[in-house]
Tab-separated table of C-alpha atoms in Angstrom:
chain	number	residue	atom	x	y	z
A	155	MET	CA	113.996	105.746	113.121
A	156	LYS	CA	117.234	103.904	112.060
A	157	THR	CA	119.263	107.044	112.349
A	158	ALA	CA	118.013	107.583	115.893
A	159	LEU	CA	118.688	104.034	116.985
A	160	CYS	CA	122.245	104.307	115.611
A	161	SER	CA	122.858	107.027	118.045
A	162	GLN	CA	121.959	105.413	121.080
A	163	SER	CA	124.148	104.136	123.741
A	164	GLY	CA	127.278	101.530	123.189
A	165	PHE	CA	124.853	98.669	124.987
A	166	ALA	CA	122.340	99.184	122.439
A	167	ARG	CA	124.639	98.869	119.736
A	168	GLN	CA	126.012	95.704	121.253
A	169	ILE	CA	122.290	94.407	121.182
A	170	ASP	CA	121.854	95.474	117.659
A	171	ARG	CA	124.915	93.726	116.509
A	172	TYR	CA	124.262	90.530	118.336
A	173	LEU	CA	120.750	90.367	117.103
A	174	ASN	CA	122.177	90.759	113.457
A	175	SER	CA	124.739	88.027	113.817
A	176	VAL	CA	124.414	84.478	113.366
A	177	TRP	CA	124.773	83.806	116.890
A	178	TYR	CA	121.529	84.986	117.579
A	179	PRO	CA	119.550	82.347	115.786
A	180	VAL	CA	122.104	79.769	116.941
A	181	CYS	CA	121.408	80.520	120.871
A	182	LEU	CA	117.675	80.975	119.945
A	183	GLY	CA	117.604	77.592	118.319
A	184	ALA	CA	119.168	75.781	121.435
A	185	LEU	CA	116.734	77.409	123.672
A	186	CYS	CA	113.793	76.588	121.523
A	187	ALA	CA	115.185	72.920	121.364
A	188	PHE	CA	115.423	72.608	125.050
A	189	SER	CA	112.094	74.256	125.736
A	190	GLY	CA	110.155	72.007	123.269
A	191	LEU	CA	111.425	68.681	125.053
A	192	GLY	CA	109.661	69.782	128.326
A	193	GLY	CA	106.708	70.457	129.879
A	194	SER	CA	104.843	73.631	131.041
A	195	SER	CA	107.405	74.339	133.903
A	196	ARG	CA	109.983	74.647	131.175
A	197	TYR	CA	108.581	76.014	127.914
A	198	THR	CA	106.700	78.998	129.814
A	199	VAL	CA	109.937	80.043	131.058
A	200	CYS	CA	111.419	79.602	127.639
A	201	MET	CA	108.526	81.563	126.198
A	202	GLY	CA	109.070	84.456	128.657
A	203	LEU	CA	112.830	84.441	127.332
A	204	ILE	CA	112.029	84.541	123.598
A	205	ALA	CA	109.320	87.300	124.305
A	206	VAL	CA	112.301	89.331	125.790
A	207	THR	CA	114.508	89.206	122.848
A	208	VAL	CA	111.333	90.337	120.513
A	209	LEU	CA	111.081	93.238	123.013
A	210	LEU	CA	115.146	94.011	122.683
A	211	THR	CA	114.529	93.920	118.751
A	212	VAL	CA	111.890	96.308	118.868
A	213	LEU	CA	113.936	98.792	121.127
A	214	PHE	CA	117.290	98.321	119.872
A	215	ALA	CA	117.507	96.762	116.457
A	216	THR	CA	118.314	99.274	113.436
A	217	ASP	CA	117.109	96.341	110.889
A	218	MET	CA	114.047	94.163	111.844
A	219	LYS	CA	115.306	90.883	110.306
A	220	PRO	CA	116.290	89.456	113.448
A	221	LEU	CA	112.369	88.767	113.861
A	222	PHE	CA	112.886	85.906	111.324
A	223	ALA	CA	114.558	83.920	114.008
A	224	PRO	CA	111.519	84.088	116.404
A	225	MET	CA	109.161	83.658	113.607
A	226	LEU	CA	110.343	80.670	112.623
A	227	MET	CA	111.605	78.980	115.796
A	228	SER	CA	109.185	79.992	118.706
A	229	PHE	CA	106.551	77.353	117.456
A	230	CYS	CA	109.279	74.580	118.061
A	231	ALA	CA	109.671	75.716	121.665
A	232	LEU	CA	105.977	74.695	122.857
A	233	GLY	CA	106.327	71.413	124.743
A	234	LYS	CA	103.807	68.954	125.655
A	235	ASP	CA	102.267	68.189	129.113
A	236	SER	CA	100.318	65.318	128.363
A	237	GLU	CA	101.758	61.760	127.731
A	238	GLU	CA	98.713	60.782	125.782
A	239	SER	CA	99.082	60.637	122.008
A	240	TYR	CA	97.390	63.122	119.772
A	241	ALA	CA	95.373	60.020	117.965
A	242	ASP	CA	93.878	59.344	121.374
A	243	GLN	CA	92.590	62.985	122.116
A	244	VAL	CA	89.892	62.604	119.290
A	245	GLY	CA	90.869	65.864	117.854
A	246	ASP	CA	91.353	68.106	120.843
A	247	VAL	CA	94.805	69.216	120.738
A	248	MET	CA	94.495	71.281	123.694
A	249	LEU	CA	94.609	68.352	125.930
A	250	SER	CA	98.267	68.081	125.313
A	251	TYR	CA	98.884	71.360	127.253
A	252	HIS	CA	97.955	72.845	130.536
A	253	GLY	CA	95.280	75.562	129.977
A	254	TRP	CA	97.096	78.042	132.289
A	255	ALA	CA	100.410	77.629	130.468
A	256	PHE	CA	98.848	77.660	127.137
A	257	ALA	CA	97.061	80.950	127.919
A	258	PHE	CA	100.038	82.323	129.073
A	259	VAL	CA	102.044	81.701	125.825
A	260	ILE	CA	99.253	83.325	123.903
A	261	GLY	CA	99.387	86.362	126.382
A	262	LEU	CA	102.939	86.732	125.595
A	263	GLY	CA	102.098	86.377	122.080
A	264	ILE	CA	99.685	89.271	121.961
A	265	LEU	CA	102.178	91.653	123.918
A	266	ALA	CA	104.832	90.916	121.464
A	267	VAL	CA	102.430	91.544	118.460
A	268	LEU	CA	101.569	94.873	120.254
A	269	ALA	CA	104.981	96.074	120.569
A	270	LEU	CA	105.766	95.038	117.011
A	271	LEU	CA	102.719	96.791	115.639
A	272	LEU	CA	103.882	100.018	117.637
A	273	ARG	CA	107.585	99.942	116.157
A	274	PHE	CA	106.272	99.234	112.620
A	275	TRP	CA	103.784	102.114	113.113
A	276	LYS	CA	106.684	104.417	114.099
A	277	ASP	CA	109.119	103.337	111.442
A	278	GLY	CA	106.537	103.505	108.676
A	279	THR	CA	106.344	99.543	107.908
A	280	LEU	CA	102.721	99.323	108.187
A	281	ARG	CA	102.535	102.064	105.358
A	282	ASP	CA	105.030	100.102	103.396
A	283	ILE	CA	102.475	96.952	103.957
A	284	TRP	CA	99.422	98.719	102.948
A	285	LYS	CA	101.007	99.982	99.721
A	286	ASN	CA	102.442	96.719	98.630
A	287	GLY	CA	101.342	93.381	100.125
A	288	GLY	CA	103.788	91.271	97.845
A	289	ARG	CA	103.036	88.823	95.145
A	290	CYS	CA	101.402	86.005	97.432
A	291	GLY	CA	99.198	88.442	99.455
A	292	TRP	CA	95.860	87.241	97.861
A	293	SER	CA	96.993	83.741	98.087
A	294	ILE	CA	97.439	84.155	101.922
A	295	LEU	CA	94.055	85.481	102.270
A	296	ILE	CA	92.742	82.481	100.289
A	297	LEU	CA	94.835	80.223	102.926
A	298	ASP	CA	93.068	81.903	105.757
A	299	VAL	CA	89.821	80.855	104.593
A	300	ALA	CA	90.954	77.262	104.191
A	301	PHE	CA	92.303	77.748	107.786
A	302	LEU	CA	88.737	78.785	108.978
A	303	CYS	CA	86.849	75.836	107.179
A	304	ASN	CA	89.340	73.306	108.018
A	305	GLY	CA	87.749	70.084	109.459
A	306	ILE	CA	84.230	71.984	109.317
A	307	PHE	CA	82.569	68.911	107.919
A	308	SER	CA	84.166	66.367	110.020
A	309	ALA	CA	82.275	64.609	112.976
A	310	HIS	CA	85.023	65.631	115.582
A	311	TRP	CA	84.435	69.590	114.542
A	312	LEU	CA	83.567	71.803	117.424
A	313	PRO	CA	82.680	75.688	117.320
A	314	ILE	CA	86.064	76.210	119.090
A	315	ASP	CA	87.975	74.896	116.192
A	316	LEU	CA	86.999	78.374	114.217
A	317	ALA	CA	88.920	80.098	117.159
A	318	TYR	CA	91.846	77.614	116.407
A	319	GLY	CA	91.717	78.174	112.736
A	320	ALA	CA	91.476	82.155	113.201
A	321	LEU	CA	94.651	81.727	115.326
A	322	MET	CA	96.421	79.959	112.605
A	323	ALA	CA	95.206	82.427	109.913
A	324	PHE	CA	96.310	85.570	111.797
A	325	GLY	CA	99.549	84.170	112.528
A	326	PHE	CA	100.304	83.219	108.685
A	327	THR	CA	98.939	86.480	107.483
A	328	PHE	CA	100.321	89.036	109.884
A	329	PHE	CA	103.898	87.175	109.671
A	330	TYR	CA	103.870	87.007	105.917
A	331	PHE	CA	103.243	90.590	105.228
A	332	ILE	CA	105.647	91.617	107.905
A	333	CYS	CA	108.273	89.310	106.355
A	334	VAL	CA	107.562	90.872	102.892
A	335	SER	CA	108.094	94.224	104.248
A	336	ILE	CA	111.344	93.382	106.430
A	337	ALA	CA	112.854	91.660	103.171
A	338	ARG	CA	112.430	94.978	101.167
A	339	GLN	CA	113.958	97.201	103.847
A	340	GLY	CA	116.592	95.069	105.360
A	341	GLU	CA	120.217	94.254	104.482
A	342	ASN	CA	121.619	90.820	103.739
A	343	VAL	CA	118.062	89.740	104.279
A	344	ALA	CA	118.410	86.468	102.133
A	345	LYS	CA	121.692	85.156	104.065
A	346	TYR	CA	120.181	85.949	107.575
A	347	ALA	CA	116.771	84.354	106.679
A	348	CYS	CA	118.724	81.353	105.438
A	349	GLN	CA	120.679	81.197	108.678
A	350	CYS	CA	117.617	81.143	110.669
A	351	MET	CA	116.048	78.480	108.477
A	352	VAL	CA	119.317	76.202	108.852
A	353	CYS	CA	118.975	76.965	112.647
A	354	THR	CA	115.303	75.804	112.984
A	355	SER	CA	115.911	72.619	111.016
A	356	GLY	CA	118.738	72.063	113.299
A	357	LEU	CA	116.611	72.429	116.500
A	358	GLY	CA	113.987	70.211	115.107
A	359	ALA	CA	116.834	67.450	114.450
A	360	ALA	CA	118.039	68.006	117.657
A	361	GLN	CA	114.711	67.300	119.358
A	362	ILE	CA	113.922	64.259	116.927
A	363	LEU	CA	117.247	62.665	118.048
A	364	VAL	CA	116.382	63.136	121.831
A	365	LEU	CA	112.948	61.777	121.102
A	366	PHE	CA	114.491	58.689	119.393
A	367	LEU	CA	116.762	58.202	122.023
A	368	GLN	CA	113.537	58.041	124.582
A	369	LEU	CA	111.531	56.006	122.311
A	370	HIS	CA	114.240	53.564	121.983
A	371	GLY	CA	114.767	53.182	125.571
A	372	GLN	CA	111.103	52.665	125.784
A	373	GLY	CA	111.101	49.850	123.105
A	374	GLN	CA	108.788	51.961	120.889
A	375	LEU	CA	111.304	51.920	117.657
A	376	ALA	CA	110.817	49.219	115.215
A	377	PHE	CA	111.934	49.147	111.686
A	378	GLN	CA	110.649	47.026	108.516
A	379	ALA	CA	112.843	47.126	105.197
A	380	GLY	CA	115.073	49.989	106.577
A	381	MET	CA	111.857	52.169	107.389
A	382	LEU	CA	110.021	53.097	110.857
A	383	THR	CA	106.729	50.845	110.880
A	384	THR	CA	103.582	52.876	111.107
A	385	ASP	CA	103.315	52.543	114.812
A	386	SER	CA	106.405	53.834	115.496
A	387	ARG	CA	106.042	56.463	113.172
A	388	ASN	CA	102.734	57.603	115.077
A	389	ALA	CA	104.711	57.613	118.141
A	390	ILE	CA	107.027	60.624	117.077
A	391	GLU	CA	105.296	63.510	118.751
A	392	LEU	CA	106.513	66.699	120.218
A	393	GLY	CA	104.591	69.669	121.544
A	394	TRP	CA	104.444	71.582	118.473
A	395	GLY	CA	103.869	68.600	115.697
A	396	ILE	CA	103.625	64.914	114.641
A	397	SER	CA	105.890	63.082	112.151
A	398	THR	CA	104.431	65.096	108.976
A	399	SER	CA	104.815	68.770	110.261
A	400	ILE	CA	108.349	67.978	111.914
A	401	SER	CA	109.521	66.609	108.916
A	402	ALA	CA	108.565	69.915	107.166
A	403	PHE	CA	110.750	71.851	109.529
A	404	LEU	CA	113.516	69.563	108.824
A	405	VAL	CA	113.556	69.850	105.139
A	406	LEU	CA	113.310	73.619	105.440
A	407	GLY	CA	116.817	73.868	106.311
A	408	ILE	CA	117.800	71.839	103.236
A	409	PRO	CA	117.624	74.692	100.196
A	410	ALA	CA	118.803	77.020	102.952
A	411	ALA	CA	121.877	75.169	103.375
A	412	PHE	CA	122.787	74.774	99.716
A	413	TYR	CA	122.198	79.007	99.401
A	414	LEU	CA	124.725	79.287	102.123
A	415	ALA	CA	127.080	76.911	100.807
């Protein structure tokens, strides 16, 4: 498969070089930062562009490590359509999005996964995954059970939450096994992955900076003893997460930055 791709046109080689360069995660990070700060009119278009980059990877990339960029960043491109906070939604996070927009994003994800599976079937990645699931394969499967059972004893739990848990479980499982195989077969994977992690952290920081400026203009930022008050911290919400999950994305870039340094 790699030899066949190398013999393609000059256009294909240019696409391949771009996808394997640091400029791809930089540009994708900027796109996701812009997308995650808007509503459905913005993030549906940007999600479509991200899906196009995945398709270009499937068609032209000789090394599949460029998939690390959308794997890490596309989640942060999900904006928010409701001004209502997550705390006021009584556990139903779907109230944050227009139904048609969220369905469109899920549809794009399904098409991207199907395209990836076709590529992985042709280049032998699926066989590699079946033979060697990595050191954490069983741990990921146990985590899937936790996703499915999460909140099951809560008064706010609904049967539809099983579907949300299954979606999360599939995402973690699919991308874990894919990443393990890509890391074994790719070239300069560690450096490229760290570049993607730093860019992911950077796009999260950019979104937080814009959000802080908006909250400051609305008078919702207050500090006590040099720290944000509880109310101010609860106001930190993006379409893809709250203060704790956003912090995790920011921290992701720290060890990666040290590796690159």
